[in-house]
PDB file of C-alpha atoms in Angstrom:
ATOM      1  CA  UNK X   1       0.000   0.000   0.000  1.00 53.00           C
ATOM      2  CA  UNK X   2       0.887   3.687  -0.176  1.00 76.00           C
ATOM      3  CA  UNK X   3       0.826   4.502   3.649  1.00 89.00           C
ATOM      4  CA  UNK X   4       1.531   3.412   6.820  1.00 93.00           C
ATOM      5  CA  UNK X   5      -1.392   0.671   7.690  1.00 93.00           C
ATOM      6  CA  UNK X   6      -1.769  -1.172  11.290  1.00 95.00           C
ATOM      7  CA  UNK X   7      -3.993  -3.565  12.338  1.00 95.00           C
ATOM      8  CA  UNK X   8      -6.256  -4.453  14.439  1.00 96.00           C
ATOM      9  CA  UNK X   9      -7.704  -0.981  14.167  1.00 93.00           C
ATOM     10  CA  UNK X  10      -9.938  -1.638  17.227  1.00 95.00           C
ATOM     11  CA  UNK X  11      -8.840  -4.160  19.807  1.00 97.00           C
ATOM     12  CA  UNK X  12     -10.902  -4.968  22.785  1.00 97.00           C
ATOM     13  CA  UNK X  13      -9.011  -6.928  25.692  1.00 97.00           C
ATOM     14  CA  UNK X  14     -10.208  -8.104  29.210  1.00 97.00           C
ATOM     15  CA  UNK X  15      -7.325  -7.500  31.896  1.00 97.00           C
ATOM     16  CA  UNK X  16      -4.476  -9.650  31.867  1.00 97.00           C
ATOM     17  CA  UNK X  17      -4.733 -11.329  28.339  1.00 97.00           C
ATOM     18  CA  UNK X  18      -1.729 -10.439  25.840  1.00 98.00           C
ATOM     19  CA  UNK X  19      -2.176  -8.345  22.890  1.00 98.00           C
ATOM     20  CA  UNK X  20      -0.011  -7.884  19.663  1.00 98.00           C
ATOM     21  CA  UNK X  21      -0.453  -5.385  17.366  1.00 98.00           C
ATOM     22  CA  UNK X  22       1.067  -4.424  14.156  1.00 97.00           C
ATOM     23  CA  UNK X  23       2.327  -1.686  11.958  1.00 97.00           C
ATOM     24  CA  UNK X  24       3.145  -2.205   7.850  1.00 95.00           C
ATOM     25  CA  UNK X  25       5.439   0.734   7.532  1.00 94.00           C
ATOM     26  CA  UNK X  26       5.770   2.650   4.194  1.00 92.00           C
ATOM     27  CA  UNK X  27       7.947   0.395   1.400  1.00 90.00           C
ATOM     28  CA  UNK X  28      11.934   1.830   2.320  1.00 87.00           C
ATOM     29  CA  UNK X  29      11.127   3.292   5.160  1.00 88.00           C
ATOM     30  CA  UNK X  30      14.239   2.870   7.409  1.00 87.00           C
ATOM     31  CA  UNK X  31      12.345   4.181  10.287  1.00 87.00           C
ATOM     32  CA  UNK X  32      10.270   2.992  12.463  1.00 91.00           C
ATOM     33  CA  UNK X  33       8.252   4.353  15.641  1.00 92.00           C
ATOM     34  CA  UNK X  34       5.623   3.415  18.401  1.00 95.00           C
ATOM     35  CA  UNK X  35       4.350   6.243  20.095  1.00 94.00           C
ATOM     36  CA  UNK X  36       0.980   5.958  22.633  1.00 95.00           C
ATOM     37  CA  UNK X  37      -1.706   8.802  22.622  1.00 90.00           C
ATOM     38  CA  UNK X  38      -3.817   8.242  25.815  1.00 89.00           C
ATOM     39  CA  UNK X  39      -7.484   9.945  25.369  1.00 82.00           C
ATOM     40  CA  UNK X  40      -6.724  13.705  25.590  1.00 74.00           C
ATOM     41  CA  UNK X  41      -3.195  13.365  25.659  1.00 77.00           C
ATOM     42  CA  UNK X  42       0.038  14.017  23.833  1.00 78.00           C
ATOM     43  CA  UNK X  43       2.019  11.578  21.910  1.00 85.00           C
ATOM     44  CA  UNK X  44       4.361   9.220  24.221  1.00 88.00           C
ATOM     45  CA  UNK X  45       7.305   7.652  22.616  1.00 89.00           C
ATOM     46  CA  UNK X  46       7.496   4.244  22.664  1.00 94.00           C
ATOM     47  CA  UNK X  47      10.345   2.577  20.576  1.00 93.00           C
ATOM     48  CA  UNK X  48      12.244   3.167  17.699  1.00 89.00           C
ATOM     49  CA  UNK X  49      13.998   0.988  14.856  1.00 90.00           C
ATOM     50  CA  UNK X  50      16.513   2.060  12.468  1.00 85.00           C
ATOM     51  CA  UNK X  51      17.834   0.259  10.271  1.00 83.00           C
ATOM     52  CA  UNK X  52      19.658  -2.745  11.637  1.00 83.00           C
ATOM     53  CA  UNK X  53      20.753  -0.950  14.425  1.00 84.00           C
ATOM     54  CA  UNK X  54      19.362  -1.593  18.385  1.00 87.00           C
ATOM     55  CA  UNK X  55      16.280  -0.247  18.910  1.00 90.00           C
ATOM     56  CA  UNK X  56      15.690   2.268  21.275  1.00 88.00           C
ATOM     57  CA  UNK X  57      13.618   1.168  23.926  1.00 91.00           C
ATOM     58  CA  UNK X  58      13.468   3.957  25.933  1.00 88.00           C
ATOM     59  CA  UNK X  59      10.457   4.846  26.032  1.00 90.00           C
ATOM     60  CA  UNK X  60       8.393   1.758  27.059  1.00 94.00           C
ATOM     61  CA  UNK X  61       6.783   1.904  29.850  1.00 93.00           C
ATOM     62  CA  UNK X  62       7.054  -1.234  31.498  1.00 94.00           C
ATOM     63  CA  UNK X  63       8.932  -4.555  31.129  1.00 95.00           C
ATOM     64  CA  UNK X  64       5.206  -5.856  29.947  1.00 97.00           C
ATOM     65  CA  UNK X  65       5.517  -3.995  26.876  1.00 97.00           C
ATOM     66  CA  UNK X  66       8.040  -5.343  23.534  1.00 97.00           C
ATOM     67  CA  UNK X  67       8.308  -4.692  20.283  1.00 96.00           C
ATOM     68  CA  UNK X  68      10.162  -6.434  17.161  1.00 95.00           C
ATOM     69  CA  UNK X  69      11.145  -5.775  13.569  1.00 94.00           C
ATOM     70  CA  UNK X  70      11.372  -8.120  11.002  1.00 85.00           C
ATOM     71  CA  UNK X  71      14.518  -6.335   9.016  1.00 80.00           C
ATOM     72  CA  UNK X  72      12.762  -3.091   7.497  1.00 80.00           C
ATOM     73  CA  UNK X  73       9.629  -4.120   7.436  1.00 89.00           C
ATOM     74  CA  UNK X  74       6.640  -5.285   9.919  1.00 95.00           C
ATOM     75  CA  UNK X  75       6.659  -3.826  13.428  1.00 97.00           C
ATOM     76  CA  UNK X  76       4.786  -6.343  16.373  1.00 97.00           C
ATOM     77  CA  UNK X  77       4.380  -4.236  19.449  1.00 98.00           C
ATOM     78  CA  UNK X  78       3.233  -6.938  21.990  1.00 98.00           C
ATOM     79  CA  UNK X  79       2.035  -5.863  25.611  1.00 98.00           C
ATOM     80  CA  UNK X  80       1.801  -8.951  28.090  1.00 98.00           C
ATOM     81  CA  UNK X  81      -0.844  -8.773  31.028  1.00 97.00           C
ATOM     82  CA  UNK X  82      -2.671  -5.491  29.704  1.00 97.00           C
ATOM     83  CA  UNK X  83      -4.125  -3.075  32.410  1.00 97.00           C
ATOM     84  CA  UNK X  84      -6.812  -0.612  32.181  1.00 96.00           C
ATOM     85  CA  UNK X  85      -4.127   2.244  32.707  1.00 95.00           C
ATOM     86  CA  UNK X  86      -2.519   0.426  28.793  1.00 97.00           C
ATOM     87  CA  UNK X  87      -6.510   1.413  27.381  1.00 97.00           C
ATOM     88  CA  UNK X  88      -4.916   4.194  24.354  1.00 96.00           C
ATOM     89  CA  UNK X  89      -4.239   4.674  20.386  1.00 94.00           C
ATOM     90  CA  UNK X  90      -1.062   3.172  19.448  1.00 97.00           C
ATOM     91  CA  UNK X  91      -0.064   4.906  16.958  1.00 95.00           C
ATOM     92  CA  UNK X  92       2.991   3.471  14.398  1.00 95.00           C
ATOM     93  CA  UNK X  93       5.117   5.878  12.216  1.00 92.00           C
ATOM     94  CA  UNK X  94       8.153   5.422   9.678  1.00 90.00           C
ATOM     95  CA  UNK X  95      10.363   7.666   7.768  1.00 86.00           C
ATOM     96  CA  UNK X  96      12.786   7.464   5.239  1.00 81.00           C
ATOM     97  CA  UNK X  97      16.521   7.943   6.085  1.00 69.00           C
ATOM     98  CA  UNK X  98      16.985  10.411   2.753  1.00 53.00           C
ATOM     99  CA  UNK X  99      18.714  13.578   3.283  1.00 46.00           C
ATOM    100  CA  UNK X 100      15.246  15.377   2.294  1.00 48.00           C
ATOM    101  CA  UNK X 101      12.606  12.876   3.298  1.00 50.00           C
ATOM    102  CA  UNK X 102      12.719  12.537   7.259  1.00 68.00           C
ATOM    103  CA  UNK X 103       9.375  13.043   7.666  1.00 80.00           C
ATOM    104  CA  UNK X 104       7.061  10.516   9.793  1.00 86.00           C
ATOM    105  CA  UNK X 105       4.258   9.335   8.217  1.00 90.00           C
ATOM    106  CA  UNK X 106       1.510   7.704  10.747  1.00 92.00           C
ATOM    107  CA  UNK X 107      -0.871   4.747  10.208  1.00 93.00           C
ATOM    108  CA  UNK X 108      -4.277   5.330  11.670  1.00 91.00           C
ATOM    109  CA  UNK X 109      -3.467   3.443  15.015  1.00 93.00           C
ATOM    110  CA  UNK X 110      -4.850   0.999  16.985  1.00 96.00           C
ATOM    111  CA  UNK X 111      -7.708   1.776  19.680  1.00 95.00           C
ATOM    112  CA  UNK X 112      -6.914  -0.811  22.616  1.00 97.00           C
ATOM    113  CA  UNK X 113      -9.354  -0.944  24.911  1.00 97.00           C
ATOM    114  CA  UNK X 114      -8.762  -2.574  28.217  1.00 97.00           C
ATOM    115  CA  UNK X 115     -11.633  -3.793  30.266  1.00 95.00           C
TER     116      UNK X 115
ATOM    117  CA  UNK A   1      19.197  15.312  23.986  1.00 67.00           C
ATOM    118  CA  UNK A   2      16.701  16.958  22.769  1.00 75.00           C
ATOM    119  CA  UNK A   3      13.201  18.218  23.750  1.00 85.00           C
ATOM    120  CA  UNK A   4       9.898  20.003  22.667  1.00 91.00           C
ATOM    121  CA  UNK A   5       7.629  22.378  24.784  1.00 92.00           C
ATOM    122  CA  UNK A   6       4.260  23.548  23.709  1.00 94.00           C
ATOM    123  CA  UNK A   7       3.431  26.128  26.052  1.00 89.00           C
ATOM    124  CA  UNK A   8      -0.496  26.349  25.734  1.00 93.00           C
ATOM    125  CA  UNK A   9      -2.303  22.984  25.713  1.00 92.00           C
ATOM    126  CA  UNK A  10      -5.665  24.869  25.015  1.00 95.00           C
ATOM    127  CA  UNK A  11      -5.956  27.889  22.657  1.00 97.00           C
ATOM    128  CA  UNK A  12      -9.301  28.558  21.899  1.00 97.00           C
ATOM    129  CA  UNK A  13     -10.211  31.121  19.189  1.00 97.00           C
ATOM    130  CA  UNK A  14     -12.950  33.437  17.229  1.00 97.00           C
ATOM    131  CA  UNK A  15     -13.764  32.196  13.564  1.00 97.00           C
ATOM    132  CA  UNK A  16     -11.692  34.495  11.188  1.00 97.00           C
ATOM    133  CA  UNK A  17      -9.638  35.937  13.805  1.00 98.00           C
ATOM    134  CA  UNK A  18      -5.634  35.591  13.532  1.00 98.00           C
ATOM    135  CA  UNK A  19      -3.774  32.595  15.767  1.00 98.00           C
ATOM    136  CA  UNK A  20      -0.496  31.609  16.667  1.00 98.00           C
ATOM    137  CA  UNK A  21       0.382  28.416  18.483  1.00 98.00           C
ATOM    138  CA  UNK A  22       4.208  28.412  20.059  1.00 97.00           C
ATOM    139  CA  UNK A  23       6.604  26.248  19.834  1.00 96.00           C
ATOM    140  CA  UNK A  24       9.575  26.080  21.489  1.00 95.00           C
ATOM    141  CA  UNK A  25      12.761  23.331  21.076  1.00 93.00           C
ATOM    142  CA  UNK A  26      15.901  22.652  22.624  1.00 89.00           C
ATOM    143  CA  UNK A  27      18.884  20.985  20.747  1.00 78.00           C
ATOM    144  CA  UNK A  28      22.814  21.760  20.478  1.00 71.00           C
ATOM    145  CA  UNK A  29      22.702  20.726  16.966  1.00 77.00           C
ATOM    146  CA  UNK A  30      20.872  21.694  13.764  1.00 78.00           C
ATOM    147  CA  UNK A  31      17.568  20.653  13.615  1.00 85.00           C
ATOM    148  CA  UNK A  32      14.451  19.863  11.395  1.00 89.00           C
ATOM    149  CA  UNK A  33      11.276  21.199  12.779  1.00 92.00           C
ATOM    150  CA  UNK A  34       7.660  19.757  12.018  1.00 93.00           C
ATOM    151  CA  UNK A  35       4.398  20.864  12.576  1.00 96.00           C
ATOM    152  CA  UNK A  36       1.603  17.891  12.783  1.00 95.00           C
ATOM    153  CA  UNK A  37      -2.134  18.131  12.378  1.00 95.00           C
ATOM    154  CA  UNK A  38      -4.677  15.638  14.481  1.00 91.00           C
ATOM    155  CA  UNK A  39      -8.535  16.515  13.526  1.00 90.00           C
ATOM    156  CA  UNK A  40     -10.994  14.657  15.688  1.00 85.00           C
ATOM    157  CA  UNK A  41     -11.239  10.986  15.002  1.00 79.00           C
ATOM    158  CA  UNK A  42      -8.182  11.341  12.651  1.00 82.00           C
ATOM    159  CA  UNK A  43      -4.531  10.597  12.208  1.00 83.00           C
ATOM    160  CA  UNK A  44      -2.172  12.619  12.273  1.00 89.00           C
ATOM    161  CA  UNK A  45      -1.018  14.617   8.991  1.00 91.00           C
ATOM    162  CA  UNK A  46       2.033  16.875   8.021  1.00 92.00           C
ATOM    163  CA  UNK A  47       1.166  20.633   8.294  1.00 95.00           C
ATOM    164  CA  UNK A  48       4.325  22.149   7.590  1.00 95.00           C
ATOM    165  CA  UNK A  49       8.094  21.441   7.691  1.00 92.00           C
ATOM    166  CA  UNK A  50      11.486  23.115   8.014  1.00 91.00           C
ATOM    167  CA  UNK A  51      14.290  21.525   6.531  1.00 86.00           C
ATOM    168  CA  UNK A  52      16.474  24.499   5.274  1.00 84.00           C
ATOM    169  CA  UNK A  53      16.362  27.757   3.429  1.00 86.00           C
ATOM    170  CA  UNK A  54      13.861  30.176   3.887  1.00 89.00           C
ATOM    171  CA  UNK A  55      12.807  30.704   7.596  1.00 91.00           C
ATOM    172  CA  UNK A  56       9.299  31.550   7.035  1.00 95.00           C
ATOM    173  CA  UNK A  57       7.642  27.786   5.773  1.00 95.00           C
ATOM    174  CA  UNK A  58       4.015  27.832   4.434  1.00 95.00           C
ATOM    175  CA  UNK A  59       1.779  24.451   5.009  1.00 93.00           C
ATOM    176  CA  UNK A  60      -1.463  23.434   3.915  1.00 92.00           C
ATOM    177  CA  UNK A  61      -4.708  25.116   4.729  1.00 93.00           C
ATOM    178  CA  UNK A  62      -3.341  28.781   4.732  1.00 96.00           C
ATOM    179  CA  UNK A  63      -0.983  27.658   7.574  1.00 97.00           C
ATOM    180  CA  UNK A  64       2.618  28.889   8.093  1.00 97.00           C
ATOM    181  CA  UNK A  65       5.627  29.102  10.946  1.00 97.00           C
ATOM    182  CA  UNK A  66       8.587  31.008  11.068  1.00 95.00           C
ATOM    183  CA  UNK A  67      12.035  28.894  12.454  1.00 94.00           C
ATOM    184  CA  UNK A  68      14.015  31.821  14.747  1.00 93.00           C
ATOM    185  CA  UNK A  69      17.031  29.847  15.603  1.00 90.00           C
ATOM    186  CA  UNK A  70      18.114  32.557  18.181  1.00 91.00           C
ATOM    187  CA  UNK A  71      14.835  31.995  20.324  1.00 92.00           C
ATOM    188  CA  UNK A  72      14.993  28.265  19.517  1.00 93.00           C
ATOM    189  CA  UNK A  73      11.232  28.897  18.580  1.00 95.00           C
ATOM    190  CA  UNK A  74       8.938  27.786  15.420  1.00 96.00           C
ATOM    191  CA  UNK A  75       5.411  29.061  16.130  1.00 97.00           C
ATOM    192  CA  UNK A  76       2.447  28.251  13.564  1.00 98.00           C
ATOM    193  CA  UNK A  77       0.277  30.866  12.514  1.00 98.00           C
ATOM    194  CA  UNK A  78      -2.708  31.851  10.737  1.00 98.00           C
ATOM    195  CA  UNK A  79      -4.031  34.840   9.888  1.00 97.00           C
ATOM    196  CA  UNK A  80      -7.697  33.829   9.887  1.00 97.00           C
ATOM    197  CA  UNK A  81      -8.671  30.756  11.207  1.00 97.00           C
ATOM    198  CA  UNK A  82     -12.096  28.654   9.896  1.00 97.00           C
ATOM    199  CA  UNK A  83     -14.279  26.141  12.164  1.00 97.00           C
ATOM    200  CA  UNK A  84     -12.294  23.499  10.207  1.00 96.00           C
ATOM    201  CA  UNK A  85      -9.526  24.418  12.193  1.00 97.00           C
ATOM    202  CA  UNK A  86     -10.214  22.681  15.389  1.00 97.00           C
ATOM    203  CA  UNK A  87      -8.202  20.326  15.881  1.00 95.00           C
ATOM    204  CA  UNK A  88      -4.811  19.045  17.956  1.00 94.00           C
ATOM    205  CA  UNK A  89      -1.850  20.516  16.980  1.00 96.00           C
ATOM    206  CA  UNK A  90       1.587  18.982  17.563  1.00 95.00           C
ATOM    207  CA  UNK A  91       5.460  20.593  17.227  1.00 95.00           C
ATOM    208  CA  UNK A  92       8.205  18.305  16.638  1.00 92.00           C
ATOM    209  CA  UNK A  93      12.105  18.437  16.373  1.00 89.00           C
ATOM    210  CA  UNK A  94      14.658  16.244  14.926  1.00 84.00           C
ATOM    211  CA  UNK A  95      18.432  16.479  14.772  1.00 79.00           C
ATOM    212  CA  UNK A  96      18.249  14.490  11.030  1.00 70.00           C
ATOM    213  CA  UNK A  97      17.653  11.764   8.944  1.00 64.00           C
ATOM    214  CA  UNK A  98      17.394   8.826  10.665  1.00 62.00           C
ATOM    215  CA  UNK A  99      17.519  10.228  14.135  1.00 70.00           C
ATOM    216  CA  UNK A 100      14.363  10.006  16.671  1.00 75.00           C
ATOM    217  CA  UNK A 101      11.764  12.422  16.471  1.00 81.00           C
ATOM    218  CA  UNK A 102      10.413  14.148  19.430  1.00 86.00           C
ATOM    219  CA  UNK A 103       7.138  15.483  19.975  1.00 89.00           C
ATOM    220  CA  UNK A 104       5.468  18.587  21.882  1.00 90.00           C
ATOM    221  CA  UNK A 105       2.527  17.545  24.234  1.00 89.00           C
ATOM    222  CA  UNK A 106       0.651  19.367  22.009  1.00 93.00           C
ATOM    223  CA  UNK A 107      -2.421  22.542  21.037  1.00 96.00           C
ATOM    224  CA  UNK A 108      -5.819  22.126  21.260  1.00 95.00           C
ATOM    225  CA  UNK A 109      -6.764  24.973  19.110  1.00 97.00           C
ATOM    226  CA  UNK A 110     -11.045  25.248  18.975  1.00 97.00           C
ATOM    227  CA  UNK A 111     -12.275  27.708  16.879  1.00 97.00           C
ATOM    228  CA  UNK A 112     -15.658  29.495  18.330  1.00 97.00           C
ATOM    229  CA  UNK A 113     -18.018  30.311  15.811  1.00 95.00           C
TER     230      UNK A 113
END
């Protein structure tokens, strides 16, 4: 496709079961980010790939949450255990590493809804 | 390291009146400065981007920002905003290709008709 997709686009979860979700990032995109955007909130970083480099995990919250990258392509961000407080949009970007092309371009995200 | 700070989470404004939503970054190195556009129940889409060149950048939907490297500032204006408008507004920096992007908390701007 011509964009960033991710699926599931709406995942509903009962507390404690395991949820993966995943991001197709734009064809060549070296790039790739997980960022959370709680109801009414900012963006929170996440993770981020490049290349074949490590991924900076920085930004997850918790030792519950992981993410992988199959080379440059698909993006799994798995959380283990969910809690109500992991409810959000998880939102997936990627960007190309040209000199003149850095921007991000976002899928639509995932809605996770904890119950 | 690097960080953004959007100073006002809530801006609301008149229909057709002017706006300006700040920005402000901090960075020891060159940077690229974005501004992103959420509307309700959407994604988020590129407004406007400074790579190089001309300070002054103009986006989409009549909306520009000027990059003042001295202030370390790259606030978005518009000189007459619609109800279309509303939306959430988000600033962010990076240092480059290939480096990680970090984002403002960002604007609420609502537009009042």
């Amino acid at each position: 496709g011509a964009g960033v997709s991710q699926s599931p686009s709406n995942k509903v979860t009962e507390k404690g079961k395991d949820v993966e979700l995943r991001c197709d990032p734009i064809s060549g995109h070296t790039a790739l980010y997980w960022y959370r955007q709680r109801l009414g909130q900012g963006l929170e970083f996440l993770i981020y790939f490049q290349g074949n480099s490590a991924p900076d995990k920085s930004g997850l919250p918790s030792d519950r949450f992981s993410a992988e990258r199959t080379g440059e392509s698909v993006s799994t961000l798995t959380i283990q255990r969910t809690q109500q407080e992991d409810s959000a949009v998880y939102l997936c970007a990627s960007s190309s590493t040209g000199q003149r092309n850095n921007e991000q371009f976002f899928g639509p995200g995932t809605r996770l809804t904890v119950l | 390291a690097q960080s953004v700070t959007q100073l006002d989470s809530q801006v609301p404004v008149f229909e057709e009146a002017p706006v300006e939503l700040r920005c402000n970054y901090s960075s020891s190195v060159s940077v690229y400065l974005f501004w992103y556009v959420q509307y309700p129940n959407q994604g988020l889409q590129l407004l406007l981007k400074y790579l190089s060149g001309s300070t002054l950048v103009k986006g989409i939907n009549g909306f520009e920002a000027e990059f003042n490297k001295s202030q370390t500032s790259f606030h978005l204006r518009k000189p007459s905003v619609h109800i279309s408008d509303t939306a959430e507004y988000f600033c962010a920096v990076t240092s480059g290709p290939g480096n990680q992007f970090y984002f403002g908390t960002g604007t609420s701007l609502t537009v009042i008709p």
